[in-house]
PDB file of C-alpha atoms in Angstrom:
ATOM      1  CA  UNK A  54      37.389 -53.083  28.101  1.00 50.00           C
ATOM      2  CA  UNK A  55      35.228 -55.778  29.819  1.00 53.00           C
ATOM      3  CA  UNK A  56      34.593 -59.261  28.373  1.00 61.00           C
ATOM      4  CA  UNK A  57      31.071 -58.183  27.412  1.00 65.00           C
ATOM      5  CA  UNK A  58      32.159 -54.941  25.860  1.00 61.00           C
ATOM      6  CA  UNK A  59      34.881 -57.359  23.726  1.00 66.00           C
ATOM      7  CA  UNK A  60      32.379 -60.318  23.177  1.00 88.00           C
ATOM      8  CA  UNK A  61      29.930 -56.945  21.700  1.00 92.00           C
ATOM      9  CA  UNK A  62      32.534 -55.529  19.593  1.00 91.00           C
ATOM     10  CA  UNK A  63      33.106 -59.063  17.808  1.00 93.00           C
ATOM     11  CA  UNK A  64      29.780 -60.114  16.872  1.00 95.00           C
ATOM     12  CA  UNK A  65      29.646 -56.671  15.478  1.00 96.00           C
ATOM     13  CA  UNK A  66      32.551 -57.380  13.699  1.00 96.00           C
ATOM     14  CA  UNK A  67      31.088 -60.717  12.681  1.00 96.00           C
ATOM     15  CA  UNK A  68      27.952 -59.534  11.952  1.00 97.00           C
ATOM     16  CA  UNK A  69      29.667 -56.181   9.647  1.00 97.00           C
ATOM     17  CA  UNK A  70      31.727 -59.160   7.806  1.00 96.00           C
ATOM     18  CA  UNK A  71      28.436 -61.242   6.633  1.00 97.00           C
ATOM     19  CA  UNK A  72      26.663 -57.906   5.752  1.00 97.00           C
ATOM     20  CA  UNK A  73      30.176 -57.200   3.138  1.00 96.00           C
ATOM     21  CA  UNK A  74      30.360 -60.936   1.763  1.00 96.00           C
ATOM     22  CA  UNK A  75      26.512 -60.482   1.135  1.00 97.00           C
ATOM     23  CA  UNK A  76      27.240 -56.766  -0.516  1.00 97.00           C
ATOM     24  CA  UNK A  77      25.277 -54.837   1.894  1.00 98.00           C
ATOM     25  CA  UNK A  78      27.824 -52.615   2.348  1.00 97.00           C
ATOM     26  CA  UNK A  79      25.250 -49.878   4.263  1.00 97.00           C
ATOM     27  CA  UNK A  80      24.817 -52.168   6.440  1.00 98.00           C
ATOM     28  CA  UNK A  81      28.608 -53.202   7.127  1.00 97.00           C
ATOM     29  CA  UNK A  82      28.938 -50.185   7.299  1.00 97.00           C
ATOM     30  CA  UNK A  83      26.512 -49.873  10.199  1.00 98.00           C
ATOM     31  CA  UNK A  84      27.966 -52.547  11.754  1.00 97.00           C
ATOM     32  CA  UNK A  85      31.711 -51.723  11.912  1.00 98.00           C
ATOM     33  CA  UNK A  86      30.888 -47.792  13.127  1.00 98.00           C
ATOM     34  CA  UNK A  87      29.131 -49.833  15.924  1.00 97.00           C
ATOM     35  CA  UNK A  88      32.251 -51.392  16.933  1.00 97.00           C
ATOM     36  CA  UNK A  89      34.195 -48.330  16.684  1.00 97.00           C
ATOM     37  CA  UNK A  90      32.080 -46.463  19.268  1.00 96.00           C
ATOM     38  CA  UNK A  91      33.371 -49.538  21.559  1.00 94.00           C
ATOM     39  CA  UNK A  92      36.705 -50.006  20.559  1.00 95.00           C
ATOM     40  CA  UNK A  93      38.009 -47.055  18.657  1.00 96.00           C
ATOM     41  CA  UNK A  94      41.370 -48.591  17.669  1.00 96.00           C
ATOM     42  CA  UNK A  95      39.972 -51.779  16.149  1.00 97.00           C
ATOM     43  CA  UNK A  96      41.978 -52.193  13.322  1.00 98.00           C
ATOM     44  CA  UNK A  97      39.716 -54.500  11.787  1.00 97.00           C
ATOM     45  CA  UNK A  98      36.958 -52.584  12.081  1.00 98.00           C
ATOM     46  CA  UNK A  99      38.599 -49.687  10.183  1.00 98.00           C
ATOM     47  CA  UNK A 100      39.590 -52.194   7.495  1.00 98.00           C
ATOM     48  CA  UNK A 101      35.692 -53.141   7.537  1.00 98.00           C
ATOM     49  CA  UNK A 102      34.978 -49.562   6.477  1.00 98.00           C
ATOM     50  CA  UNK A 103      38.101 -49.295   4.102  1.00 98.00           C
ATOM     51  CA  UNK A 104      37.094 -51.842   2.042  1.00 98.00           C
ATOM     52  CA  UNK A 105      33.622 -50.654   1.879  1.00 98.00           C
ATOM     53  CA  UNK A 106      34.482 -47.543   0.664  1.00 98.00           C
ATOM     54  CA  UNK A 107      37.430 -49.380  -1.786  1.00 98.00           C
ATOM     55  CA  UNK A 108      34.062 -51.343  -3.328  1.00 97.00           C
ATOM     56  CA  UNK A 109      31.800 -47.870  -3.573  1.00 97.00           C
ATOM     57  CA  UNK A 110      35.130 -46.839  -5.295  1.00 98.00           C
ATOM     58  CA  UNK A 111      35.465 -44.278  -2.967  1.00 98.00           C
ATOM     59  CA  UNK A 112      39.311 -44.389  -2.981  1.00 98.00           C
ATOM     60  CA  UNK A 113      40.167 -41.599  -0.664  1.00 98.00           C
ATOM     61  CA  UNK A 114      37.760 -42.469   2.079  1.00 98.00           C
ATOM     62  CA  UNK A 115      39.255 -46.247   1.866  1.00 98.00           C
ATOM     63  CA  UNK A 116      43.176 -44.922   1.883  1.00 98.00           C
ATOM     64  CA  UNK A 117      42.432 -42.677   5.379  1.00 98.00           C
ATOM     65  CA  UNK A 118      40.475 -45.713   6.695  1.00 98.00           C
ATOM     66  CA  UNK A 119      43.773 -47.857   5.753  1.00 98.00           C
ATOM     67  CA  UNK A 120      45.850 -45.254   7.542  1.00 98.00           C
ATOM     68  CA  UNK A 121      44.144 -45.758  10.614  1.00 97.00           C
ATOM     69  CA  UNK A 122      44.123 -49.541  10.793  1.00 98.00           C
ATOM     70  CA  UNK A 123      47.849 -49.530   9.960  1.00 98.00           C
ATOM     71  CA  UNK A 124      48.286 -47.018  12.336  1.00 98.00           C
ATOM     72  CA  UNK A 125      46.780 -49.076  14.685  1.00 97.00           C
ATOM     73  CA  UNK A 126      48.844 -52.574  13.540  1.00 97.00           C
ATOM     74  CA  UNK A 127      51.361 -51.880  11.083  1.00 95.00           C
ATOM     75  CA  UNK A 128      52.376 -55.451  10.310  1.00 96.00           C
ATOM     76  CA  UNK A 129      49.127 -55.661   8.332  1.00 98.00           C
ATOM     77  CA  UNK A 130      49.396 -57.898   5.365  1.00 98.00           C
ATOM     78  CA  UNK A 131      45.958 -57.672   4.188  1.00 98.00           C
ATOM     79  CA  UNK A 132      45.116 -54.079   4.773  1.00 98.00           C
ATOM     80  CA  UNK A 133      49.335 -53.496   3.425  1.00 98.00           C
ATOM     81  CA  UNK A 134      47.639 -54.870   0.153  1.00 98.00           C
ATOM     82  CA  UNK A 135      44.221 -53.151   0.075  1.00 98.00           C
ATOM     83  CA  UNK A 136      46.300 -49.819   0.858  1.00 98.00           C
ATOM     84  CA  UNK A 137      47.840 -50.798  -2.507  1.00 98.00           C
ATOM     85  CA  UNK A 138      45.273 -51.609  -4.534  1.00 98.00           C
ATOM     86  CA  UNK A 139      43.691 -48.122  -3.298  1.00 98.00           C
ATOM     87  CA  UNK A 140      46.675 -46.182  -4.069  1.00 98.00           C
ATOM     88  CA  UNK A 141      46.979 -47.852  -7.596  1.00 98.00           C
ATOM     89  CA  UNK A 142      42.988 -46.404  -8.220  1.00 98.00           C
ATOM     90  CA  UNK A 143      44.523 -42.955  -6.940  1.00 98.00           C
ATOM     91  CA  UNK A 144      47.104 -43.354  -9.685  1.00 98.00           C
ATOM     92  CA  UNK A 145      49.747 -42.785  -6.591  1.00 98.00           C
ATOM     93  CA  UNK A 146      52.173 -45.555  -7.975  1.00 98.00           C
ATOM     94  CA  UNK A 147      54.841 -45.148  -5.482  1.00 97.00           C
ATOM     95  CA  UNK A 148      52.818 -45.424  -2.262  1.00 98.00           C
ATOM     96  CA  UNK A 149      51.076 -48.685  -3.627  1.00 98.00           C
ATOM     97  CA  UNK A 150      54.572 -49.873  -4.697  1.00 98.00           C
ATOM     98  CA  UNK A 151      55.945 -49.435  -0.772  1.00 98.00           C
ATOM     99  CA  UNK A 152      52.656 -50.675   0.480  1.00 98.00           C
ATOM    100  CA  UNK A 153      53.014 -53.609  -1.563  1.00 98.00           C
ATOM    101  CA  UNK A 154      56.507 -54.461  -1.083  1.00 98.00           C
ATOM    102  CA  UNK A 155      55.365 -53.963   3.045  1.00 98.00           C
ATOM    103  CA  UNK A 156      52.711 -56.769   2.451  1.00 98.00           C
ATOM    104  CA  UNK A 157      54.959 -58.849   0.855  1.00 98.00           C
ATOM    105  CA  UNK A 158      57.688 -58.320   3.660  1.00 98.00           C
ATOM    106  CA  UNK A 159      55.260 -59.262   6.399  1.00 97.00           C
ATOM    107  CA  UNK A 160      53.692 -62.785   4.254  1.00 97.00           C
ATOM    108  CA  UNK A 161      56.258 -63.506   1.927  1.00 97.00           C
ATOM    109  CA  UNK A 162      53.852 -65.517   0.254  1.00 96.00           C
ATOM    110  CA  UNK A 163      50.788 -63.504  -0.082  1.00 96.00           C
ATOM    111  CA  UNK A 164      50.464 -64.262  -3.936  1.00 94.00           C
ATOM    112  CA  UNK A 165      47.679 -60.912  -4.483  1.00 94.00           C
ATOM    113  CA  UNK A 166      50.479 -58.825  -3.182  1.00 97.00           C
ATOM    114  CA  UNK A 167      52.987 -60.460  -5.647  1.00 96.00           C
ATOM    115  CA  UNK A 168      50.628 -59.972  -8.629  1.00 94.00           C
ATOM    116  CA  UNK A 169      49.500 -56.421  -7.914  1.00 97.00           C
ATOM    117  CA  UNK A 170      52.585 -55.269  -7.290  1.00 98.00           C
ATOM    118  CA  UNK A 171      53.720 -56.627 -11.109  1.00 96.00           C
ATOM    119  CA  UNK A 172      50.803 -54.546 -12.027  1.00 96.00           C
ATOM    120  CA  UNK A 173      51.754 -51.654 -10.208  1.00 98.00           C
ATOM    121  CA  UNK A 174      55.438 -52.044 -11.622  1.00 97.00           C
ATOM    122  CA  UNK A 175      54.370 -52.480 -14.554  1.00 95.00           C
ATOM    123  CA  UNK A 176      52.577 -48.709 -14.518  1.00 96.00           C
ATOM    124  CA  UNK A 177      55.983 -47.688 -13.103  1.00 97.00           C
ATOM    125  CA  UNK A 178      57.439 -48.977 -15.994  1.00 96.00           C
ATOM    126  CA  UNK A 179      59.646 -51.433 -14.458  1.00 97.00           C
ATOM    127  CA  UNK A 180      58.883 -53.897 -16.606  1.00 96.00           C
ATOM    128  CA  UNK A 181      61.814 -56.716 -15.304  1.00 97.00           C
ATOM    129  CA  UNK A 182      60.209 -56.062 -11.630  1.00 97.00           C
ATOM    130  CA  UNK A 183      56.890 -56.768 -12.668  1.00 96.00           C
ATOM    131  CA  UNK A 184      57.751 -59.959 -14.447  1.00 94.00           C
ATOM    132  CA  UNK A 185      60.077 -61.124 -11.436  1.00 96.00           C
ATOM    133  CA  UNK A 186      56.710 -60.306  -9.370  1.00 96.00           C
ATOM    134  CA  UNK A 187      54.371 -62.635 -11.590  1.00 92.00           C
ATOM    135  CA  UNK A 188      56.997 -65.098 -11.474  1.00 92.00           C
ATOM    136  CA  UNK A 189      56.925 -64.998  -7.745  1.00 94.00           C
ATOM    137  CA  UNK A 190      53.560 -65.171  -7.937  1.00 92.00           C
ATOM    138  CA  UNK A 191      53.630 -68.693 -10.258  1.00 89.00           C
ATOM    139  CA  UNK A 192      55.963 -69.444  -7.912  1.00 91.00           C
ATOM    140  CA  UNK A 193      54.055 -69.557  -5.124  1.00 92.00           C
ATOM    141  CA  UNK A 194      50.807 -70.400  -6.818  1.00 88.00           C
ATOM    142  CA  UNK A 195      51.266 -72.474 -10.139  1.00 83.00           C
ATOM    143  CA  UNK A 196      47.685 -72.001 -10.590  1.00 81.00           C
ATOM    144  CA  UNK A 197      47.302 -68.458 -10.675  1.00 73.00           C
ATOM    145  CA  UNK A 198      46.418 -68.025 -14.604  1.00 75.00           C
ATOM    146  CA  UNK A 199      46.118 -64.016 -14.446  1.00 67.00           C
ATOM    147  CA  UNK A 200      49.357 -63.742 -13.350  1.00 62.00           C
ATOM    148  CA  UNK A 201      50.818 -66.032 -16.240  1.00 67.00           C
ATOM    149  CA  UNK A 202      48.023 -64.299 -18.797  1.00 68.00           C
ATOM    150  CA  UNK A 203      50.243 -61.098 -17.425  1.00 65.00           C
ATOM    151  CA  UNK A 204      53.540 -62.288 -18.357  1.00 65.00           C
ATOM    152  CA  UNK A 205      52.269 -63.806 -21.692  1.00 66.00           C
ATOM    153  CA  UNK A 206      51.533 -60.274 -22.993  1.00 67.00           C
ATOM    154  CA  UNK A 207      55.018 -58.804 -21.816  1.00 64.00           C
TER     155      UNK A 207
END
């Protein structure tokens, strides 16, 4: 890949990212396909797409997206977490669970990951995990009321 071909591929990327945090997600959309047809194994750009589809609620589109960018960089905290949050939507428990717990093993203080996995333990019916999970989470971020609104109805 030359410098211009990299330099293309991330102003695409860029440009896909403002499209998303201004919810034109056809256009994101646009934009991250773009830098796929340069850089096929642009994990980011497949996690551009993922959470496009994870927004349209198009669950199954965003979990083979995920696939790819882990596929592509495993040690993924982010799209570890989004893979989750799909999975829970899918109602496939025990993949968000190890996705989860995979997030939380690569930034052991990504506080989302914490909190959604209580959730998801919490569907499992592991109810001591869950609360050891929004503990963590209050642990790590005081702050974080949904996580102590979670424990307060356990």
């Amino acid at each position: 890949m030359s410098n211009q071909t990299g330099s293309t591929a991330l102003n695409w990327l860029h440009q896909g990212n403002q499209a998303f945090l201004r919810n034109q997600y056809n256009k994101a959309n646009q934009f991250y396909k773009k830098v796929l047809k340069l850089e096929p194994h642009n994990y980011l750009a497949h996690y551009g797409l993922a959470y496009v589809d994870f927004e349209k609620k198009k669950y199954r589109q965003a979990e083979k997206q995920l696939e790819l960018a882990l596929a592509y960089r495993e040690e993924f905290p982010s799209g570890l977490h989004l893979l989750g949050l799909t999975c829970g939507h899918l109602k496939n428990f025990h993949k968000a669970q190890n996705s989860l717990e995979k997030a939380i093993q690569c930034n052991p203080n990504f506080v989302l990951a914490h909190y959604a996995l209580g959730k998801i333990s919490e569907e499992l019916q592991e109810i001591e995990k869950a609360k050891n999970c929004y503990y963590q989470a209050l642990n790590i971020n005081p702050q974080l009321g949904i996580a102590l609104f979670a424990l307060s109805l356990m």
